[in-house]
Each structure stands twice: as structure tokens, then as C-alpha cells.
Amino acid sequence: MKILSIESSCDETAAAVVEDGRKVLSNVVASQVEEHKIYGGVVPEIASRRHVEAISGVVKSALQDADCTFNEIDAIAVTYAPGLIGALLVGVNFAKGLSFSTGIPLVPVHHLRSHIAANYLTNEELKPPFLSLVVSGGHSHIVNVKSYTEFEVLGRTRDDAAGEAMDKAARTVGLPYPGGVNLDKISINGDENKYKFPTPHISTGKYDFSFSGLKTFAVNLVHNASQKGEEVLPEDLGASFIKTVTDILVKNTIMAAEDNNIKQIVLAGGVSANSRLRKKMSEECERRGFKLYMPELKYCGDNAAMVGAQGYYEFLNGKRADLKLNAVASMPITEEID
Ligand code: KG4
Ligand code: ZN
């Protein structure tokens, strides 16, 4: 079956056509990055306006690229939570309009579930159960994926998300938005052992994370160095910061996998594009005989193909929405209302 999927939770307007949850027939992404760059981050009001302007063209291109008409589409999947509310509303309302006018069923999809499902697009043999490290700009979770539509959160960040921490560290060393990807690029040539960051102390769950103290440490380090007239090389600070964050992510994920006797690990979310995270997780999994799956780089960030993948499994599980569907800014992956 063919699903037309729509994503507008942050600053990418995206649409795709995906067959049987696995085969991408088209994948169109209109990014607003250049426009938000001058403000150093996403401006929600601008994001909503640009989604309104882009969405019809993006959906049309996705159908054209897939060589499809509405007659061949079996369901419309749309991201409805979590994300920027004004941005989500554009995709949700557009999808509702399409569903109403064509009679094609509407399937609401959780954004983090989609990030995990990005892995189904390129790893044909991947099936739940598995453990997923979901690291995006707004969330950092260790999730026990029990089936395509059943999730249990084993660990989470107590403060900043991993992507948010990467973005803040990037800003500290003067790199432009989008910070994480720029920090990754420059840090490849840095000395990751140059600066020793403190180990965050967490008194909650065994697999939980905390990153906000690391960001404060980076800010203070740069400030103190400048007062003493010392130079901090962005690549050294970046490499040391990325090492600290990715070591914590890998350690907790491996610990959760071992404790729960899970031997398949799946990376998901924007930060899963990070080169050190991919390398370090690969090494640790190989050492233990765990099978590691990672999304292709083009499916790590926000896109609609991943919404089509998860939408397929939600559809098979009987999930549908009608015209009462609303966007929700904050919603756990288990989909119980906060
Ligand atoms: O999943 P995503 O595209 O959007 C959200 O759902 O939040 O994640 C975006 C986050 C940003 O914080 C961005 O800086 C980070 O992912 N990111 C990276 C890399 N590429 C994107 N962080 C580190 N290294 C990267 N290569
Ligand atoms: Zn995302």
C-alpha cells in the first residue's frame, strides 16, 4: 500500500510517498535553515509562515516524483505531535483537508516514533523488538521498542536534549546555526582529550542523562580563558564536548541493552548523524556482538519518508484520525497525554 506522508514539526516542510512502510518512492524536503540562521535558531512564527507557503508545492512534488495520483494513495500520514505547535498545525490542517476532499484515511503519527522508523527505510531486515537511542533537538530517550507501535521509555534527559546541548556548545565557540552539524564538522580535526568535562551526577533513573551542566562548563571555560588571554580552539572544545556527550549516550544505551538482554540497537533522531556517535556506538556494539542499525544520513534529520514508514505500521494497527485531529506540542512516545 502507498502512503502519502507530511511532516512540518519544526523547520522542514516535507512530504513523501512510501510503499509498505519500507520503500521510498519520493521524498521532498524544503528546508528553512538559511532563513533561521540569521537569528541563531528556529523562530516559530517564521517557521509556521514558511510551512504555509511551501506545503502545497512540496506535497505536489512528492506525488509527481513518485509518479502517483491520489487514486493510488491508500492513506495520508501526518506528524501531529510533538513539535512547534504553529508549525505542526500547518501539516495537520493540510492533511485533514486532503483526507476530507479525497476520502483517503488519515493516520496521525508521533514524531519520535517516525525518527525510529527512519531505520526501516534502509534496513530491510530490521524488526522490533529492539532498543533505540532517540536523540534529537528536543528529546533524548532510551526506548524499548517492543513492537512497531508499543514503546517503553527506559531513560531520558533530565534537562537539555543532546541536540540542544550540541547547538549550545556550537554557539559558545561561535559556530552558526545549525550548530550540531557544524560542531561535528570542525571537531573531526580537534583534540578530544584537550578538555576534561565533569561527569554529570543524576539522582533519578539509572539510564537518565543530564547535559545542561556540560554546556555551562563550556561557557565558563571559554569565558575564563578569554579573561586570561588564553586561546580556546573551537575544534578542541568541540571534540572534547562531543566526546563527553557521545560517551554518555553510548554508555547508558549499552547498559540498558545489557540489563534488559536486548541485542539489537537502533540509533534515531538528528544527532544520530553525528560521526563520533556512529563510530563509538559501532565499536561498542561490535565488541559485545550486538547488531547496530543506523538511519542513512539523509533520513537522520526531519523528513516525511520516516513518517510514511511509521504511518504504515500505525495504519496496520488500526490507527485513524478524523477532522477533530489536533496538533499537540508535547506528547510522550507512549502517546499518553502529558
Ligand atoms: O531530529 P532533528 O532533525 O529535529 C528534531 O526533531 O529536533 O534533530 C535536530 C538536532 C539539532 O539539535 C542538530 O544540531 C542535531 O540534531 N544534529 C547534530 C548533527 N546533525 C544534526 N548533532 C550532532 N552532530 C550532527 N552531525
Ligand atoms: Zn525530529
mmCIF file of C-alpha atoms and ligand atoms in Angstrom:
data_model
loop_
_atom_site.group_PDB
_atom_site.id
_atom_site.type_symbol
_atom_site.label_atom_id
_atom_site.label_comp_id
_atom_site.label_asym_id
_atom_site.label_seq_id
_atom_site.Cartn_x
_atom_site.Cartn_y
_atom_site.Cartn_z
ATOM 1 C CA MET A 1 0.000 0.000 0.000
ATOM 2 C CA LYS A 2 1.118 3.570 -0.704
ATOM 3 C CA ILE A 3 1.132 6.279 1.940
ATOM 4 C CA LEU A 4 1.426 10.000 1.302
ATOM 5 C CA SER A 5 3.149 11.456 4.371
ATOM 6 C CA ILE A 6 3.549 15.004 5.627
ATOM 7 C CA GLU A 7 5.962 16.474 8.201
ATOM 8 C CA SER A 8 6.078 20.064 9.488
ATOM 9 C CA SER A 9 7.013 19.787 13.189
ATOM 10 C CA CYS A 10 9.971 22.206 13.103
ATOM 11 C CA ASP A 11 11.727 23.980 10.231
ATOM 12 C CA GLU A 12 11.445 21.453 7.419
ATOM 13 C CA THR A 13 8.340 21.240 5.227
ATOM 14 C CA ALA A 14 8.382 17.691 3.926
ATOM 15 C CA ALA A 15 6.247 15.215 2.010
ATOM 16 C CA ALA A 16 6.907 11.703 0.738
ATOM 17 C CA VAL A 17 5.284 8.672 -0.807
ATOM 18 C CA VAL A 18 6.302 5.389 0.839
ATOM 19 C CA GLU A 19 5.236 1.880 -0.142
ATOM 20 C CA ASP A 20 4.545 -0.744 2.538
ATOM 21 C CA GLY A 21 6.457 1.248 5.147
ATOM 22 C CA ARG A 22 9.804 0.415 3.602
ATOM 23 C CA LYS A 23 10.210 1.617 0.027
ATOM 24 C CA VAL A 24 10.633 5.355 -0.575
ATOM 25 C CA LEU A 25 9.007 6.364 -3.868
ATOM 26 C CA SER A 26 9.627 10.069 -3.287
ATOM 27 C CA ASN A 27 10.988 12.261 -0.507
ATOM 28 C CA VAL A 28 10.796 16.052 -0.776
ATOM 29 C CA VAL A 29 12.201 18.345 1.922
ATOM 30 C CA ALA A 30 12.012 22.157 1.801
ATOM 31 C CA SER A 31 14.390 23.403 4.470
ATOM 32 C CA GLN A 32 14.136 26.832 6.090
ATOM 33 C CA VAL A 33 17.609 26.638 7.626
ATOM 34 C CA GLU A 34 19.050 29.608 5.735
ATOM 35 C CA GLU A 35 16.288 31.895 6.936
ATOM 36 C CA HIS A 36 16.545 30.906 10.618
ATOM 37 C CA LYS A 37 20.360 31.082 10.548
ATOM 38 C CA ILE A 38 20.411 34.871 10.899
ATOM 39 C CA TYR A 39 18.525 34.558 14.218
ATOM 40 C CA GLY A 40 20.773 31.764 15.546
ATOM 41 C CA GLY A 41 17.884 29.285 15.833
ATOM 42 C CA VAL A 42 14.348 28.468 14.715
ATOM 43 C CA VAL A 43 11.867 31.339 15.035
ATOM 44 C CA PRO A 44 8.497 29.552 15.463
ATOM 45 C CA GLU A 45 6.369 32.271 13.847
ATOM 46 C CA ILE A 46 8.574 32.372 10.740
ATOM 47 C CA ALA A 47 8.579 28.569 10.576
ATOM 48 C CA SER A 48 4.749 28.454 10.515
ATOM 49 C CA ARG A 49 4.529 31.052 7.746
ATOM 50 C CA ARG A 50 7.078 29.288 5.569
ATOM 51 C CA HIS A 51 5.261 25.963 6.040
ATOM 52 C CA VAL A 52 2.035 27.589 4.808
ATOM 53 C CA GLU A 53 3.842 28.901 1.729
ATOM 54 C CA ALA A 54 5.679 25.669 0.931
ATOM 55 C CA ILE A 55 3.289 22.859 1.773
ATOM 56 C CA SER A 56 1.133 22.653 -1.377
ATOM 57 C CA GLY A 57 4.167 22.674 -3.670
ATOM 58 C CA VAL A 58 6.030 20.127 -1.560
ATOM 59 C CA VAL A 59 3.094 17.689 -1.490
ATOM 60 C CA LYS A 60 2.549 18.132 -5.227
ATOM 61 C CA SER A 61 6.247 17.420 -5.917
ATOM 62 C CA ALA A 62 6.155 14.306 -3.712
ATOM 63 C CA LEU A 63 3.224 12.909 -5.742
ATOM 64 C CA GLN A 64 4.878 13.857 -9.053
ATOM 65 C CA ASP A 65 8.253 12.364 -8.103
ATOM 66 C CA ALA A 66 6.509 9.126 -7.114
ATOM 67 C CA ASP A 67 4.555 9.197 -10.373
ATOM 68 C CA CYS A 68 1.360 8.918 -8.354
ATOM 69 C CA THR A 69 -2.120 10.426 -8.256
ATOM 70 C CA PHE A 70 -4.484 10.472 -5.269
ATOM 71 C CA ASN A 71 -6.257 7.442 -6.774
ATOM 72 C CA GLU A 72 -3.225 5.314 -5.912
ATOM 73 C CA ILE A 73 -2.775 6.636 -2.357
ATOM 74 C CA ASP A 74 -4.207 4.377 0.388
ATOM 75 C CA ALA A 75 -3.591 6.591 3.423
ATOM 76 C CA ILE A 76 -2.332 10.041 4.412
ATOM 77 C CA ALA A 77 0.053 10.061 7.391
ATOM 78 C CA VAL A 78 0.868 13.273 9.223
ATOM 79 C CA THR A 79 3.076 14.294 12.152
ATOM 80 C CA TYR A 80 0.726 15.640 14.836
ATOM 81 C CA ALA A 81 2.994 15.657 17.938
ATOM 82 C CA PRO A 82 5.351 16.708 19.454
ATOM 83 C CA GLY A 83 6.842 19.886 17.950
ATOM 84 C CA LEU A 84 6.271 23.593 17.456
ATOM 85 C CA ILE A 85 2.520 23.952 17.699
ATOM 86 C CA GLY A 86 2.091 26.531 14.931
ATOM 87 C CA ALA A 87 4.318 24.515 12.622
ATOM 88 C CA LEU A 88 2.565 21.202 13.345
ATOM 89 C CA LEU A 89 -0.835 22.789 12.754
ATOM 90 C CA VAL A 90 0.053 23.601 9.146
ATOM 91 C CA GLY A 91 0.764 19.961 8.283
ATOM 92 C CA VAL A 92 -2.162 18.640 10.311
ATOM 93 C CA ASN A 93 -4.676 21.016 8.738
ATOM 94 C CA PHE A 94 -3.347 20.394 5.242
ATOM 95 C CA ALA A 95 -3.561 16.625 5.750
ATOM 96 C CA LYS A 96 -7.092 16.911 7.167
ATOM 97 C CA GLY A 97 -8.143 18.958 4.128
ATOM 98 C CA LEU A 98 -6.667 16.375 1.747
ATOM 99 C CA SER A 99 -8.285 13.499 3.598
ATOM 100 C CA PHE A 100 -11.691 15.254 3.656
ATOM 101 C CA SER A 101 -11.612 16.138 -0.035
ATOM 102 C CA THR A 102 -10.324 12.774 -1.300
ATOM 103 C CA GLY A 103 -11.883 10.394 1.239
ATOM 104 C CA ILE A 104 -8.444 8.834 1.873
ATOM 105 C CA PRO A 105 -7.989 7.708 5.532
ATOM 106 C CA LEU A 106 -5.885 9.901 7.807
ATOM 107 C CA VAL A 107 -3.246 8.451 10.166
ATOM 108 C CA PRO A 108 -1.709 10.617 12.933
ATOM 109 C CA VAL A 109 1.973 9.884 13.614
ATOM 110 C CA HIS A 110 4.182 10.704 16.630
ATOM 111 C CA HIS A 111 7.391 12.469 15.562
ATOM 112 C CA LEU A 112 9.792 10.393 17.676
ATOM 113 C CA ARG A 113 8.209 7.150 16.518
ATOM 114 C CA SER A 114 8.938 8.350 12.970
ATOM 115 C CA HIS A 115 12.588 9.009 13.777
ATOM 116 C CA ILE A 116 12.889 5.392 14.914
ATOM 117 C CA ALA A 117 11.026 4.220 11.790
ATOM 118 C CA ALA A 118 13.609 6.005 9.586
ATOM 119 C CA ASN A 119 15.628 2.843 10.194
ATOM 120 C CA TYR A 120 13.037 0.641 8.442
ATOM 121 C CA LEU A 121 13.674 2.533 5.192
ATOM 122 C CA THR A 122 17.212 1.283 4.699
ATOM 123 C CA ASN A 123 17.477 -1.748 6.956
ATOM 124 C CA GLU A 124 15.105 -4.222 5.331
ATOM 125 C CA GLU A 125 15.614 -6.954 7.898
ATOM 126 C CA LEU A 126 15.066 -4.719 10.951
ATOM 127 C CA LYS A 127 12.049 -5.671 13.058
ATOM 128 C CA PRO A 128 11.130 -4.935 16.692
ATOM 129 C CA PRO A 129 11.858 -5.776 19.447
ATOM 130 C CA PHE A 130 14.960 -3.619 19.809
ATOM 131 C CA LEU A 131 16.408 -0.828 21.927
ATOM 132 C CA SER A 132 16.548 2.653 20.418
ATOM 133 C CA LEU A 133 18.591 5.689 21.380
ATOM 134 C CA VAL A 134 16.467 8.600 20.172
ATOM 135 C CA VAL A 135 18.474 11.828 20.146
ATOM 136 C CA SER A 136 17.024 14.922 18.528
ATOM 137 C CA GLY A 137 16.943 18.661 19.077
ATOM 138 C CA GLY A 138 14.134 18.400 21.620
ATOM 139 C CA HIS A 139 14.395 14.877 23.061
ATOM 140 C CA SER A 140 16.884 12.304 24.314
ATOM 141 C CA HIS A 141 15.388 8.950 25.164
ATOM 142 C CA ILE A 142 16.407 5.339 25.514
ATOM 143 C CA VAL A 143 13.354 3.462 24.290
ATOM 144 C CA ASN A 144 12.449 -0.194 24.448
ATOM 145 C CA VAL A 145 10.660 -0.695 21.106
ATOM 146 C CA LYS A 146 8.522 -3.736 21.910
ATOM 147 C CA SER A 147 6.634 -3.758 18.636
ATOM 148 C CA TYR A 148 6.109 -1.299 15.775
ATOM 149 C CA THR A 149 3.567 0.563 17.905
ATOM 150 C CA GLU A 150 4.475 -0.258 21.525
ATOM 151 C CA PHE A 151 7.151 1.757 23.286
ATOM 152 C CA GLU A 152 8.582 1.926 26.797
ATOM 153 C CA VAL A 153 10.892 4.753 27.840
ATOM 154 C CA LEU A 154 13.775 3.352 29.928
ATOM 155 C CA GLY A 155 15.826 6.557 30.190
ATOM 156 C CA ARG A 156 15.516 10.233 29.334
ATOM 157 C CA THR A 157 17.306 13.546 29.722
ATOM 158 C CA ARG A 158 16.525 15.428 32.902
ATOM 159 C CA ASP A 159 17.261 18.797 31.246
ATOM 160 C CA ASP A 160 18.645 19.622 27.776
ATOM 161 C CA ALA A 161 18.283 17.239 24.841
ATOM 162 C CA ALA A 162 21.523 16.009 23.240
ATOM 163 C CA GLY A 163 20.902 18.090 20.091
ATOM 164 C CA GLU A 164 20.103 21.170 22.135
ATOM 165 C CA ALA A 165 23.379 20.701 24.058
ATOM 166 C CA MET A 166 25.315 20.338 20.771
ATOM 167 C CA ASP A 167 23.683 23.512 19.439
ATOM 168 C CA LYS A 168 24.527 25.483 22.598
ATOM 169 C CA ALA A 169 28.152 24.267 22.629
ATOM 170 C CA ALA A 170 28.441 25.262 18.968
ATOM 171 C CA ARG A 171 27.183 28.755 19.766
ATOM 172 C CA THR A 172 29.734 29.029 22.595
ATOM 173 C CA VAL A 173 32.561 28.608 20.101
ATOM 174 C CA GLY A 174 30.949 30.986 17.616
ATOM 175 C CA LEU A 175 29.569 28.495 15.096
ATOM 176 C CA PRO A 176 26.387 29.396 13.195
ATOM 177 C CA TYR A 177 23.063 27.538 13.345
ATOM 178 C CA PRO A 178 22.547 24.620 12.723
ATOM 179 C CA GLY A 179 25.089 24.128 15.482
ATOM 180 C CA GLY A 180 25.270 20.347 15.873
ATOM 181 C CA VAL A 181 26.249 19.585 12.323
ATOM 182 C CA ASN A 182 28.826 22.413 12.213
ATOM 183 C CA LEU A 183 30.307 21.313 15.544
ATOM 184 C CA ASP A 184 30.600 17.771 14.188
ATOM 185 C CA LYS A 185 32.420 19.034 11.063
ATOM 186 C CA ILE A 186 35.044 21.150 12.808
ATOM 187 C CA SER A 187 35.584 18.671 15.667
ATOM 188 C CA ILE A 188 36.856 15.938 13.370
ATOM 189 C CA ASN A 189 40.231 17.749 13.426
ATOM 190 C CA GLY A 190 40.163 18.564 17.137
ATOM 191 C CA ASP A 191 41.853 17.019 20.177
ATOM 192 C CA GLU A 192 39.050 15.267 22.066
ATOM 193 C CA ASN A 193 41.200 14.852 25.175
ATOM 194 C CA LYS A 194 42.149 18.528 25.435
ATOM 195 C CA TYR A 195 39.415 19.479 27.919
ATOM 196 C CA LYS A 196 38.084 17.274 30.685
ATOM 197 C CA PHE A 197 34.390 17.845 31.286
ATOM 198 C CA PRO A 198 32.807 16.896 34.628
ATOM 199 C CA THR A 199 30.661 13.758 34.802
ATOM 200 C CA PRO A 200 27.038 14.813 35.305
ATOM 201 C CA HIS A 201 25.521 13.484 38.510
ATOM 202 C CA ILE A 202 21.985 12.154 38.131
ATOM 203 C CA SER A 203 19.897 11.056 41.060
ATOM 204 C CA THR A 204 16.914 9.802 39.036
ATOM 205 C CA GLY A 205 16.750 6.785 36.690
ATOM 206 C CA LYS A 206 19.805 4.612 36.049
ATOM 207 C CA TYR A 207 19.760 5.332 32.295
ATOM 208 C CA ASP A 208 18.883 9.044 32.514
ATOM 209 C CA PHE A 209 21.040 11.835 31.083
ATOM 210 C CA SER A 210 21.837 15.420 32.041
ATOM 211 C CA PHE A 211 23.590 17.774 29.638
ATOM 212 C CA SER A 212 22.924 21.298 30.845
ATOM 213 C CA GLY A 213 25.905 21.300 33.270
ATOM 214 C CA LEU A 214 28.235 20.407 30.392
ATOM 215 C CA LYS A 215 27.012 23.405 28.433
ATOM 216 C CA THR A 216 27.606 25.698 31.458
ATOM 217 C CA PHE A 217 31.089 24.200 31.856
ATOM 218 C CA ALA A 218 31.856 25.010 28.199
ATOM 219 C CA VAL A 219 30.612 28.599 28.572
ATOM 220 C CA ASN A 220 32.728 29.121 31.720
ATOM 221 C CA LEU A 221 35.783 27.540 30.112
ATOM 222 C CA VAL A 222 35.655 29.942 27.162
ATOM 223 C CA HIS A 223 34.966 32.910 29.446
ATOM 224 C CA ASN A 224 37.841 32.112 31.864
ATOM 225 C CA ALA A 225 40.274 31.518 29.008
ATOM 226 C CA SER A 226 39.430 34.848 27.411
ATOM 227 C CA GLN A 227 39.947 36.653 30.737
ATOM 228 C CA LYS A 228 43.414 35.124 30.978
ATOM 229 C CA GLY A 229 44.132 35.919 27.326
ATOM 230 C CA GLU A 230 44.372 32.203 26.506
ATOM 231 C CA GLU A 231 43.139 30.753 23.243
ATOM 232 C CA VAL A 232 40.469 28.047 23.067
ATOM 233 C CA LEU A 233 40.490 26.297 19.720
ATOM 234 C CA PRO A 234 36.872 25.638 18.673
ATOM 235 C CA GLU A 235 37.824 22.241 17.236
ATOM 236 C CA ASP A 236 39.401 21.119 20.538
ATOM 237 C CA LEU A 237 36.494 22.301 22.668
ATOM 238 C CA GLY A 238 34.022 20.860 20.163
ATOM 239 C CA ALA A 239 35.787 17.489 20.029
ATOM 240 C CA SER A 240 36.038 17.296 23.845
ATOM 241 C CA PHE A 241 32.365 18.238 24.230
ATOM 242 C CA ILE A 242 31.195 15.727 21.612
ATOM 243 C CA LYS A 243 33.339 13.004 23.194
ATOM 244 C CA THR A 244 31.777 13.672 26.603
ATOM 245 C CA VAL A 245 28.180 13.703 25.324
ATOM 246 C CA THR A 246 28.508 10.724 22.986
ATOM 247 C CA ASP A 247 30.358 8.616 25.597
ATOM 248 C CA ILE A 248 27.438 9.155 27.994
ATOM 249 C CA LEU A 249 24.859 8.315 25.307
ATOM 250 C CA VAL A 250 26.714 5.140 24.334
ATOM 251 C CA LYS A 251 27.397 4.028 27.922
ATOM 252 C CA ASN A 252 23.773 4.346 29.046
ATOM 253 C CA THR A 253 22.392 2.707 25.911
ATOM 254 C CA ILE A 254 24.735 -0.270 26.208
ATOM 255 C CA MET A 255 23.936 -0.586 29.927
ATOM 256 C CA ALA A 256 20.179 -0.576 29.219
ATOM 257 C CA ALA A 257 20.645 -3.179 26.460
ATOM 258 C CA GLU A 258 22.706 -5.474 28.686
ATOM 259 C CA ASP A 259 20.357 -5.153 31.686
ATOM 260 C CA ASN A 260 17.321 -5.904 29.534
ATOM 261 C CA ASN A 261 19.021 -8.574 27.448
ATOM 262 C CA ILE A 262 18.370 -6.758 24.160
ATOM 263 C CA LYS A 263 20.871 -7.413 21.393
ATOM 264 C CA GLN A 264 19.602 -5.113 18.636
ATOM 265 C CA ILE A 265 20.325 -1.379 18.972
ATOM 266 C CA VAL A 266 18.913 1.344 16.770
ATOM 267 C CA LEU A 267 20.030 4.983 16.535
ATOM 268 C CA ALA A 268 17.438 7.640 15.733
ATOM 269 C CA GLY A 269 16.952 11.424 15.516
ATOM 270 C CA GLY A 270 19.022 14.319 14.195
ATOM 271 C CA VAL A 271 22.013 13.616 16.472
ATOM 272 C CA SER A 272 22.270 10.076 15.069
ATOM 273 C CA ALA A 273 24.054 11.795 12.142
ATOM 274 C CA ASN A 274 26.941 12.628 14.479
ATOM 275 C CA SER A 275 30.095 10.954 13.199
ATOM 276 C CA ARG A 276 31.592 10.172 16.616
ATOM 277 C CA LEU A 277 28.326 8.759 17.968
ATOM 278 C CA ARG A 278 28.021 6.463 14.944
ATOM 279 C CA LYS A 279 31.659 5.332 15.247
ATOM 280 C CA LYS A 280 31.703 4.837 19.002
ATOM 281 C CA MET A 281 28.354 3.009 19.085
ATOM 282 C CA SER A 282 29.516 0.756 16.232
ATOM 283 C CA GLU A 283 32.705 -0.158 18.136
ATOM 284 C CA GLU A 284 30.922 -0.867 21.419
ATOM 285 C CA CYS A 285 28.203 -2.946 19.723
ATOM 286 C CA GLU A 286 30.737 -4.937 17.755
ATOM 287 C CA ARG A 287 32.703 -5.688 20.911
ATOM 288 C CA ARG A 288 29.586 -7.186 22.526
ATOM 289 C CA GLY A 289 28.155 -8.931 19.484
ATOM 290 C CA PHE A 290 25.166 -6.559 19.357
ATOM 291 C CA LYS A 291 23.628 -5.730 15.999
ATOM 292 C CA LEU A 292 23.540 -1.974 15.368
ATOM 293 C CA TYR A 293 21.214 -0.198 12.932
ATOM 294 C CA MET A 294 21.556 3.446 11.965
ATOM 295 C CA PRO A 295 19.448 5.570 9.636
ATOM 296 C CA GLU A 296 21.018 6.678 6.385
ATOM 297 C CA LEU A 297 22.325 10.238 6.848
ATOM 298 C CA LYS A 298 19.571 11.681 4.640
ATOM 299 C CA TYR A 299 16.923 10.172 6.966
ATOM 300 C CA CYS A 300 18.518 11.271 10.291
ATOM 301 C CA GLY A 301 17.067 14.796 10.266
ATOM 302 C CA ASP A 302 13.403 15.665 9.840
ATOM 303 C CA ASN A 303 11.825 14.216 6.687
ATOM 304 C CA ALA A 304 8.478 12.766 5.652
ATOM 305 C CA ALA A 305 9.685 9.368 4.418
ATOM 306 C CA MET A 306 10.097 8.299 8.051
ATOM 307 C CA VAL A 307 6.514 9.452 8.740
ATOM 308 C CA GLY A 308 5.348 7.219 5.893
ATOM 309 C CA ALA A 309 7.272 4.294 7.394
ATOM 310 C CA GLN A 310 5.758 4.658 10.868
ATOM 311 C CA GLY A 311 2.373 5.636 9.383
ATOM 312 C CA TYR A 312 2.213 2.253 7.652
ATOM 313 C CA TYR A 313 2.577 0.349 10.915
ATOM 314 C CA GLU A 314 0.140 2.675 12.709
ATOM 315 C CA PHE A 315 -2.338 2.085 9.851
ATOM 316 C CA LEU A 316 -1.960 -1.705 10.139
ATOM 317 C CA ASN A 317 -2.582 -1.331 13.872
ATOM 318 C CA GLY A 318 -5.899 0.385 13.111
ATOM 319 C CA LYS A 319 -4.982 3.950 13.986
ATOM 320 C CA ARG A 320 -7.087 6.598 12.244
ATOM 321 C CA ALA A 321 -7.972 10.257 12.771
ATOM 322 C CA ASP A 322 -10.901 12.349 11.662
ATOM 323 C CA LEU A 323 -11.391 16.072 11.248
ATOM 324 C CA LYS A 324 -11.185 16.539 15.027
ATOM 325 C CA LEU A 325 -7.432 15.724 14.933
ATOM 326 C CA ASN A 326 -5.410 18.457 16.618
ATOM 327 C CA ALA A 327 -1.684 19.144 16.832
ATOM 328 C CA VAL A 328 -0.064 18.620 20.258
ATOM 329 C CA ALA A 329 3.179 20.388 21.246
ATOM 330 C CA SER A 330 4.258 17.905 23.889
ATOM 331 C CA MET A 331 3.409 14.209 23.998
ATOM 332 C CA PRO A 332 5.359 11.184 25.231
ATOM 333 C CA ILE A 333 6.229 8.470 22.725
ATOM 334 C CA THR A 334 3.791 6.178 24.535
ATOM 335 C CA GLU A 335 1.134 8.714 23.452
ATOM 336 C CA GLU A 336 -0.409 9.105 26.875
ATOM 337 C CA ILE A 337 -1.188 12.789 27.257
ATOM 338 C CA ASP A 338 1.435 14.553 29.486
HETATM 339 O O1 KG4 B 1 15.658 15.222 14.824
HETATM 340 P P1 KG4 B 1 16.038 16.590 14.415
HETATM 341 O O2 KG4 B 1 16.366 16.836 12.975
HETATM 342 O O3 KG4 B 1 14.931 17.619 14.817
HETATM 343 C C1 KG4 B 1 14.183 17.476 15.986
HETATM 344 O O4 KG4 B 1 13.223 16.669 15.968
HETATM 345 O O5 KG4 B 1 14.594 18.113 16.971
HETATM 346 O O6 KG4 B 1 17.289 16.986 15.320
HETATM 347 C C2 KG4 B 1 17.923 18.201 15.196
HETATM 348 C C3 KG4 B 1 19.120 18.224 16.125
HETATM 349 C C4 KG4 B 1 19.741 19.606 16.213
HETATM 350 O O7 KG4 B 1 19.947 19.934 17.560
HETATM 351 C C5 KG4 B 1 21.034 19.417 15.450
HETATM 352 O O8 KG4 B 1 22.060 20.278 15.882
HETATM 353 C C6 KG4 B 1 21.375 17.988 15.733
HETATM 354 O O9 KG4 B 1 20.132 17.321 15.661
HETATM 355 N N1 KG4 B 1 22.321 17.429 14.757
HETATM 356 C C7 KG4 B 1 23.566 17.024 15.065
HETATM 357 C C8 KG4 B 1 24.156 16.590 13.852
HETATM 358 N N2 KG4 B 1 23.246 16.766 12.849
HETATM 359 C C9 KG4 B 1 22.121 17.279 13.431
HETATM 360 N N3 KG4 B 1 24.224 16.965 16.248
HETATM 361 C C10 KG4 B 1 25.479 16.492 16.219
HETATM 362 N N4 KG4 B 1 26.111 16.068 15.103
HETATM 363 C C11 KG4 B 1 25.493 16.091 13.903
HETATM 364 N N5 KG4 B 1 26.120 15.674 12.807
HETATM 365 ZN ZN ZN B 2 12.959 15.496 14.508
#
